Tab-separated table of C-alpha atoms in Angstrom:
chain	number	residue	atom	x	y	z
A	1	THR	CA	83.575	29.248	-2.203
A	2	GLY	CA	87.231	29.880	-2.614
A	3	MET	CA	87.221	33.619	-1.756
A	4	SER	CA	87.702	34.786	1.759
A	5	THR	CA	87.466	38.262	3.120
A	6	LYS	CA	89.438	39.728	5.939
A	7	THR	CA	86.650	41.104	8.050
A	8	ASP	CA	88.065	39.927	11.344
A	9	ALA	CA	90.676	42.420	12.436
A	10	PRO	CA	93.001	41.294	15.198
A	11	SER	CA	91.348	42.213	18.461
A	12	GLN	CA	92.989	44.867	20.552
A	13	PRO	CA	93.408	44.074	24.220
A	14	SER	CA	91.331	46.198	26.559
A	15	LEU	CA	93.018	48.805	28.718
A	16	GLU	CA	92.269	46.599	31.714
A	17	GLN	CA	94.109	43.712	30.027
A	18	VAL	CA	97.078	45.939	29.160
A	19	LEU	CA	97.350	47.186	32.756
A	20	ASP	CA	97.001	43.672	34.149
A	21	ASP	CA	99.647	42.318	31.766
A	22	ALA	CA	102.038	45.140	32.665
A	23	SER	CA	101.425	44.567	36.377
A	24	LEU	CA	102.104	40.849	36.006
A	25	ARG	CA	105.374	41.619	34.233
A	26	VAL	CA	106.447	43.902	37.065
A	27	GLU	CA	105.450	41.276	39.638
A	28	ALA	CA	107.588	38.719	37.825
A	29	VAL	CA	110.656	40.878	38.531
A	30	VAL	CA	109.873	42.369	41.924
A	31	PRO	CA	107.511	41.004	44.568
A	32	LEU	CA	105.170	43.989	44.331
A	33	ARG	CA	102.069	44.746	42.284
A	34	PRO	CA	102.075	48.310	40.924
A	35	CYS	CA	99.548	50.588	42.585
A	36	VAL	CA	100.399	53.863	40.812
A	37	LEU	CA	100.121	54.612	37.102
A	38	ARG	CA	101.787	57.486	35.313
A	39	ALA	CA	99.867	57.846	32.099
A	40	PRO	CA	101.747	58.307	28.837
A	41	SER	CA	100.220	61.757	28.351
A	42	GLU	CA	99.850	64.690	30.705
A	43	SER	CA	96.060	64.559	30.444
A	44	PRO	CA	94.988	60.901	30.292
A	45	ASP	CA	91.567	60.170	28.855
A	46	ALA	CA	88.649	58.978	30.960
A	47	ASP	CA	88.924	55.392	29.693
A	48	LEU	CA	92.472	55.069	31.005
A	49	LEU	CA	91.546	56.680	34.322
A	50	ASP	CA	88.613	54.276	34.683
A	51	ALA	CA	90.755	51.250	33.790
A	52	ALA	CA	93.384	52.276	36.333
A	53	GLN	CA	90.750	52.731	39.014
A	54	ALA	CA	89.249	49.317	38.196
A	55	ALA	CA	92.750	47.833	38.584
A	56	GLY	CA	93.090	49.475	41.997
A	57	MET	CA	95.707	51.932	40.780
A	58	GLN	CA	96.029	55.617	41.541
A	59	THR	CA	96.899	57.780	38.559
A	60	VAL	CA	99.380	60.605	38.703
A	61	SER	CA	100.590	63.136	36.203
A	62	TRP	CA	103.671	65.251	36.168
A	63	SER	CA	103.964	68.952	36.734
A	64	VAL	CA	107.560	69.329	35.546
A	65	ASP	CA	108.705	67.899	32.223
A	66	SER	CA	112.473	67.514	32.113
A	67	ASP	CA	112.348	67.099	28.314
A	68	ASP	CA	115.281	64.789	28.968
A	69	GLY	CA	115.372	63.385	25.465
A	70	ASP	CA	117.211	66.503	24.377
A	71	GLY	CA	120.192	68.447	25.646
A	72	THR	CA	123.203	68.216	27.880
A	73	PRO	CA	122.965	67.181	31.538
A	74	GLU	CA	123.268	70.848	32.504
A	75	GLU	CA	120.430	71.854	30.166
A	76	ILE	CA	118.180	69.088	31.479
A	77	ALA	CA	118.950	70.102	35.069
A	78	GLN	CA	118.269	73.763	34.282
A	79	ARG	CA	114.848	72.935	32.752
A	80	VAL	CA	113.847	71.023	35.859
A	81	LEU	CA	115.193	73.574	38.335
A	82	GLU	CA	113.401	76.452	36.585
A	83	GLN	CA	110.025	74.693	36.955
A	84	VAL	CA	110.176	72.752	40.218
A	85	ARG	CA	107.961	73.776	43.126
A	86	ARG	CA	106.846	72.128	46.373
A	87	GLY	CA	104.867	68.978	45.552
A	88	ALA	CA	106.075	68.867	41.951
A	89	VAL	CA	106.238	65.578	40.098
A	90	VAL	CA	109.199	65.570	37.718
A	91	ARG	CA	108.977	63.417	34.602
A	92	MET	CA	112.273	61.843	33.608
A	93	HIS	CA	112.891	58.718	31.542
A	94	ASP	CA	115.017	55.666	32.150
A	95	GLY	CA	114.601	54.034	28.770
A	96	GLY	CA	113.607	54.595	25.170
A	97	GLY	CA	116.796	56.112	23.840
A	98	VAL	CA	120.108	57.489	24.961
A	99	ARG	CA	119.663	58.282	28.642
A	100	TRP	CA	123.199	59.017	29.786
A	101	PRO	CA	122.517	62.796	29.891
A	102	THR	CA	119.513	62.092	32.136
A	103	VAL	CA	121.642	59.941	34.452
A	104	GLN	CA	124.230	62.727	34.636
A	105	ALA	CA	121.589	65.430	35.198
A	106	LEU	CA	120.009	63.726	38.186
A	107	PRO	CA	122.838	64.383	40.709
A	108	LEU	CA	122.927	68.034	39.583
A	109	ILE	CA	119.181	68.346	40.151
A	110	LEU	CA	119.198	66.567	43.507
A	111	ALA	CA	122.151	68.603	44.826
A	112	GLU	CA	120.486	71.906	43.939
A	113	LEU	CA	117.115	70.812	45.321
A	114	GLY	CA	118.834	69.824	48.556
A	115	ALA	CA	120.533	73.228	48.692
A	116	ARG	CA	117.098	74.832	48.275
A	117	GLY	CA	115.741	72.807	51.200
A	118	PHE	CA	113.735	70.317	49.158
A	119	ASP	CA	113.501	66.614	49.932
A	120	ALA	CA	113.216	64.287	46.948
A	121	VAL	CA	110.549	61.645	47.570
A	122	THR	CA	108.913	58.912	45.561
A	123	VAL	CA	105.484	59.445	44.052
A	124	SER	CA	104.065	57.022	46.627
A	125	GLU	CA	105.528	59.109	49.461
A	126	LEU	CA	104.159	62.285	47.888
A	127	LEU	CA	100.690	60.756	47.629
A	128	LEU	CA	100.806	59.814	51.318
A	129	ALA	CA	101.711	63.410	52.188
A	130	GLU	CA	99.301	65.010	49.701
A	131	PRO	CA	96.522	62.515	48.865
A	132	SER	CA	94.644	65.157	46.854
A	133	ARG	CA	97.342	64.839	44.150
A	134	ALA	CA	95.944	61.455	43.108
A	135	ARG	CA	93.182	61.218	40.532
């Protein structure tokens, strides 16, 4: 008696619990439950794909990385415009650091894409047009 061991590590929530918690947080702000998941890596592992499917979510990845954590608005725009193709999904961030260059790059990108005849759409709209892009 008197000695205790720390054999019980704090339990990690399952991926299903993490997705459900995140969805509930979104629902608390907007009256919609998320139905699309962009994984944190370009090639999500099978466990995450399975958890998303169990949660009724479609998973999408990106095909163009803006690398918007680095550079001027013009450099960010140039990276995107060099890579973008029909049906591309562009990864840009709205949090996690200084994002003013990203905000400034977006009008540059959209103007040039419009000049090239592209229409910018949401991921949900893209999936409706090209359902094969989902998982």
